[in-house]
């Protein structure tokens, strides 16, 4: 009698390993360990891809075989297998590897046939490409044995049979076959016998006629899912070279977080919208049979990965931000569409005829827009031309290419709009061509110009996920998972002056240190690279240190001041000759009087001054600060344009204000506007310049200058591109040329001082609490409030140990009694000891200037290095 716990009763698990996960001995050790571990209480079916690169080589060999040139590809394929065999201590020529040699010999024979006949029909191509998986699994069985795992080799073609449709062309029948998911554990049991571990191929199946067919590129995941369904497996694990699905593409957004768990439909949506980890249709068989799927990382088996299962979908959730590039937006506008039944059918007819599939759709009564994800032959190709010709008969066609589809993915997205709303500020100033909410309510997608894709994803991700602290569905950030970063390429000034900085810190007190040479260098850079700007003003609010004011005055900068105290300080420090511009906001009228008395130019953004102190305006040229109607900048709190902002005069009120100024006996001498702070997009200033230039006539004949404000950003994180000053200049030059006699001005703050300053903070204690390491430092948000206020990111290094490699993942926190007192979240540091000095970079702008004595802790003092 059979015992109840006999092999047939034991549930299966299916483990699938992709190309890079089967290409090295280290990877096979992981396979052996995982298979052996699971085999204690399960039967294990291991599904393998071909060794990394082998399928591409085989494809190439097929093409090369027509001219008999497939030898090099085959030799490379044999070498890759031989190398792995040798690494595993196997003799590539020995009897154990006879089955492997047989597979490769067979592939060679088939390729010879292509050479002889000059033909490579799909049926034969399938057999050649199948050799990759067959070879990997033959070798795999041999590699596993000395690692302690006796695995039975199974031919996937015995397990999976395709279901071709009668009219399928051979390409589809043999190279892109579909297999219907069925549950038939007896089929697997019959093939596997009593083996506890079996090894089989992804990607391949058989046709009803018994020929070899393929499931299409990326089809190995689908094989694994079909095999899991067939086995009625308890779980399916897909092992790959990344730790799972992330809330954004980690290559673009290092702060992307691992998604710990997600529903099948969302995961499929993520895969089809750009996450490359999974082949989109692969989840369907597992989903249909309710088999949980886990994505695991072969190089890091200790990581839990992403679990995909039939989660409760009752709860709305935002899960990720994705981006697909290279798309095409096509719009048709027509008057005949109005109320014409069948118009949409006529619109779509040429798409069907030409085999072009449509992705997103937006319709109105007189227009329709669609996006095309993949276009046979591209936008220059014949197929697209024919499509356009067909559509032009119906109305006016507009094409935008290339565009990107940026999607917020989750479930019940329509119910998350309240949560998403603040993040939509990311779209300010970025033209959106189409918005679409998927019919299944799994995404909200925005079609934008292609080069807007990456900045938008970063911004949206930041706004949607930065504050999602303890969400149990989300794991650590990519930054944390990937380990310490490589050192930055360009050596900053503080590296050269490390000795001086550490000597300064001998007394263990926190300090801001400024390098005047860097300030001067940035000032010259702006002067030289922006020749269209007639005069530069330094916005002293960024850092009013007297030595910095003096250095910039010496570089020919005027000073922009926003309070009477700034005016007084600048005048006192720089003497009577320094040009000062007073640009206050909601300040008492007396401050204007004080500023005027000290020779500053005055900027107004409303009629108040003319009404309350017309004597100040009489005989004077005043400037008008305008609200351009939009803003820009690194954070919502620093964007200063738009109807909700307290700054500036709406352009339509310029005429009335000019009349008020003139009635008081003055005239308008300048137009001023400021978009915000920390802008890295070079088009921002030319766009503003165009607007102000268009208002020049309304300002009257006395107009002498146009000031485009400040806001020039510096990269925050490593890898972020610098502001392209040449692009700013290229945008401004034609505008300046069209405004003879009118001076263009800029008033940067951050750009000139941010990178010139560092904050040095001694470590007070290093403490681990519930798995989190906190590095405490002597000062916190009282010295540098930017991280707490804007979520700003400042680089942090352990200067005492520099350039030792970072090896500790920690939270850098100050002594202030607020949980927001974190100077650096999720940072890699060379492990510090108490007394080490940490350097916080990019701290020259809005650092000390915004410091306070909160908790009665004095902020870090300032030191200038000349
Ligand atoms: N002009 C005006 C009228 C301004 O309001 C500002 C900055 C500037 C020029 C200089 O902007 P910059 O070139 O430095 O970006 N505390 C924030 C920045 C606030 C900026 C306020 N206005 C931060 O730490 O990011």
JSON list of C-alpha atoms in Angstrom, two decimals, residues 667-745:
[
{"chain": "A", "resi": 667, "resn": "UNK", "atom": "CA", "xyz": [8.06, 105.74, -14.65]},
{"chain": "A", "resi": 668, "resn": "UNK", "atom": "CA", "xyz": [8.60, 102.02, -15.16]},
{"chain": "A", "resi": 669, "resn": "UNK", "atom": "CA", "xyz": [12.29, 101.29, -15.63]},
{"chain": "A", "resi": 670, "resn": "UNK", "atom": "CA", "xyz": [12.40, 97.51, -15.27]},
{"chain": "A", "resi": 671, "resn": "UNK", "atom": "CA", "xyz": [10.34, 94.35, -15.54]},
{"chain": "A", "resi": 672, "resn": "UNK", "atom": "CA", "xyz": [11.14, 91.60, -13.11]},
{"chain": "A", "resi": 673, "resn": "UNK", "atom": "CA", "xyz": [10.00, 88.03, -12.52]},
{"chain": "A", "resi": 674, "resn": "UNK", "atom": "CA", "xyz": [11.30, 85.02, -10.63]},
{"chain": "A", "resi": 675, "resn": "UNK", "atom": "CA", "xyz": [10.02, 81.51, -11.26]},
{"chain": "A", "resi": 676, "resn": "UNK", "atom": "CA", "xyz": [11.43, 79.75, -8.22]},
{"chain": "A", "resi": 677, "resn": "UNK", "atom": "CA", "xyz": [14.57, 78.14, -6.96]},
{"chain": "A", "resi": 678, "resn": "UNK", "atom": "CA", "xyz": [16.64, 75.08, -7.90]},
{"chain": "A", "resi": 679, "resn": "UNK", "atom": "CA", "xyz": [15.69, 74.86, -11.59]},
{"chain": "A", "resi": 680, "resn": "UNK", "atom": "CA", "xyz": [17.80, 72.57, -13.78]},
{"chain": "A", "resi": 681, "resn": "UNK", "atom": "CA", "xyz": [15.73, 72.96, -16.93]},
{"chain": "A", "resi": 682, "resn": "UNK", "atom": "CA", "xyz": [17.54, 75.47, -19.20]},
{"chain": "A", "resi": 683, "resn": "UNK", "atom": "CA", "xyz": [14.39, 76.41, -21.11]},
{"chain": "A", "resi": 684, "resn": "UNK", "atom": "CA", "xyz": [12.92, 78.06, -17.99]},
{"chain": "A", "resi": 685, "resn": "UNK", "atom": "CA", "xyz": [14.67, 81.45, -18.42]},
{"chain": "A", "resi": 686, "resn": "UNK", "atom": "CA", "xyz": [14.21, 81.84, -22.17]},
{"chain": "A", "resi": 687, "resn": "UNK", "atom": "CA", "xyz": [10.49, 81.11, -21.69]},
{"chain": "A", "resi": 688, "resn": "UNK", "atom": "CA", "xyz": [10.28, 83.79, -19.01]},
{"chain": "A", "resi": 689, "resn": "UNK", "atom": "CA", "xyz": [12.32, 86.20, -21.13]},
{"chain": "A", "resi": 690, "resn": "UNK", "atom": "CA", "xyz": [9.88, 85.75, -24.00]},
{"chain": "A", "resi": 691, "resn": "UNK", "atom": "CA", "xyz": [6.97, 86.60, -21.75]},
{"chain": "A", "resi": 692, "resn": "UNK", "atom": "CA", "xyz": [8.62, 89.72, -20.29]},
{"chain": "A", "resi": 693, "resn": "UNK", "atom": "CA", "xyz": [9.81, 90.81, -23.73]},
{"chain": "A", "resi": 694, "resn": "UNK", "atom": "CA", "xyz": [6.22, 90.61, -24.96]},
{"chain": "A", "resi": 695, "resn": "UNK", "atom": "CA", "xyz": [5.24, 93.03, -22.17]},
{"chain": "A", "resi": 696, "resn": "UNK", "atom": "CA", "xyz": [8.00, 95.53, -22.91]},
{"chain": "A", "resi": 697, "resn": "UNK", "atom": "CA", "xyz": [5.74, 97.81, -24.91]},
{"chain": "A", "resi": 698, "resn": "UNK", "atom": "CA", "xyz": [3.16, 97.86, -22.12]},
{"chain": "A", "resi": 699, "resn": "UNK", "atom": "CA", "xyz": [5.88, 99.02, -19.71]},
{"chain": "A", "resi": 700, "resn": "UNK", "atom": "CA", "xyz": [6.43, 102.23, -21.67]},
{"chain": "A", "resi": 701, "resn": "UNK", "atom": "CA", "xyz": [9.38, 104.02, -23.23]},
{"chain": "A", "resi": 702, "resn": "UNK", "atom": "CA", "xyz": [11.35, 104.28, -20.01]},
{"chain": "A", "resi": 703, "resn": "UNK", "atom": "CA", "xyz": [12.06, 100.56, -19.87]},
{"chain": "A", "resi": 704, "resn": "UNK", "atom": "CA", "xyz": [15.78, 99.88, -19.41]},
{"chain": "A", "resi": 705, "resn": "UNK", "atom": "CA", "xyz": [16.04, 96.35, -18.13]},
{"chain": "A", "resi": 706, "resn": "UNK", "atom": "CA", "xyz": [14.37, 92.98, -17.79]},
{"chain": "A", "resi": 707, "resn": "UNK", "atom": "CA", "xyz": [15.31, 90.82, -14.78]},
{"chain": "A", "resi": 708, "resn": "UNK", "atom": "CA", "xyz": [14.67, 87.09, -15.08]},
{"chain": "A", "resi": 709, "resn": "UNK", "atom": "CA", "xyz": [15.16, 86.39, -11.38]},
{"chain": "A", "resi": 710, "resn": "UNK", "atom": "CA", "xyz": [17.34, 83.63, -10.01]},
{"chain": "A", "resi": 711, "resn": "UNK", "atom": "CA", "xyz": [16.68, 79.95, -9.55]},
{"chain": "A", "resi": 712, "resn": "UNK", "atom": "CA", "xyz": [19.70, 78.49, -11.35]},
{"chain": "A", "resi": 713, "resn": "UNK", "atom": "CA", "xyz": [19.99, 75.03, -9.84]},
{"chain": "A", "resi": 714, "resn": "UNK", "atom": "CA", "xyz": [22.92, 72.82, -8.92]},
{"chain": "A", "resi": 715, "resn": "UNK", "atom": "CA", "xyz": [22.73, 69.02, -9.06]},
{"chain": "A", "resi": 716, "resn": "UNK", "atom": "CA", "xyz": [21.50, 67.60, -5.81]},
{"chain": "A", "resi": 717, "resn": "UNK", "atom": "CA", "xyz": [22.25, 63.89, -6.13]},
{"chain": "A", "resi": 718, "resn": "UNK", "atom": "CA", "xyz": [25.19, 62.17, -7.76]},
{"chain": "A", "resi": 719, "resn": "UNK", "atom": "CA", "xyz": [24.50, 61.49, -11.40]},
{"chain": "A", "resi": 720, "resn": "UNK", "atom": "CA", "xyz": [22.03, 64.37, -11.79]},
{"chain": "A", "resi": 721, "resn": "UNK", "atom": "CA", "xyz": [23.07, 66.50, -14.77]},
{"chain": "A", "resi": 722, "resn": "UNK", "atom": "CA", "xyz": [24.33, 70.04, -14.25]},
{"chain": "A", "resi": 723, "resn": "UNK", "atom": "CA", "xyz": [22.34, 73.01, -15.47]},
{"chain": "A", "resi": 724, "resn": "UNK", "atom": "CA", "xyz": [23.31, 73.43, -19.12]},
{"chain": "A", "resi": 725, "resn": "UNK", "atom": "CA", "xyz": [24.36, 77.10, -19.19]},
{"chain": "A", "resi": 726, "resn": "UNK", "atom": "CA", "xyz": [25.09, 76.96, -22.91]},
{"chain": "A", "resi": 727, "resn": "UNK", "atom": "CA", "xyz": [21.49, 75.94, -23.53]},
{"chain": "A", "resi": 728, "resn": "UNK", "atom": "CA", "xyz": [20.29, 78.85, -21.37]},
{"chain": "A", "resi": 729, "resn": "UNK", "atom": "CA", "xyz": [22.48, 81.20, -23.40]},
{"chain": "A", "resi": 730, "resn": "UNK", "atom": "CA", "xyz": [21.32, 79.74, -26.69]},
{"chain": "A", "resi": 731, "resn": "UNK", "atom": "CA", "xyz": [17.73, 80.40, -25.63]},
{"chain": "A", "resi": 732, "resn": "UNK", "atom": "CA", "xyz": [18.41, 83.94, -24.39]},
{"chain": "A", "resi": 733, "resn": "UNK", "atom": "CA", "xyz": [20.66, 85.20, -27.19]},
{"chain": "A", "resi": 734, "resn": "UNK", "atom": "CA", "xyz": [17.95, 85.73, -29.84]},
{"chain": "A", "resi": 735, "resn": "UNK", "atom": "CA", "xyz": [15.65, 87.38, -27.29]},
{"chain": "A", "resi": 736, "resn": "UNK", "atom": "CA", "xyz": [18.41, 89.74, -26.14]},
{"chain": "A", "resi": 737, "resn": "UNK", "atom": "CA", "xyz": [19.20, 90.54, -29.77]},
{"chain": "A", "resi": 738, "resn": "UNK", "atom": "CA", "xyz": [15.57, 91.46, -30.38]},
{"chain": "A", "resi": 739, "resn": "UNK", "atom": "CA", "xyz": [15.61, 93.93, -27.45]},
{"chain": "A", "resi": 740, "resn": "UNK", "atom": "CA", "xyz": [18.28, 96.48, -28.33]},
{"chain": "A", "resi": 741, "resn": "UNK", "atom": "CA", "xyz": [18.97, 98.94, -25.55]},
{"chain": "A", "resi": 742, "resn": "UNK", "atom": "CA", "xyz": [17.31, 96.78, -22.92]},
{"chain": "A", "resi": 743, "resn": "UNK", "atom": "CA", "xyz": [19.59, 94.97, -20.47]},
{"chain": "A", "resi": 744, "resn": "UNK", "atom": "CA", "xyz": [18.84, 91.39, -19.45]},
{"chain": "A", "resi": 745, "resn": "UNK", "atom": "CA", "xyz": [19.54, 90.61, -15.81]}
]
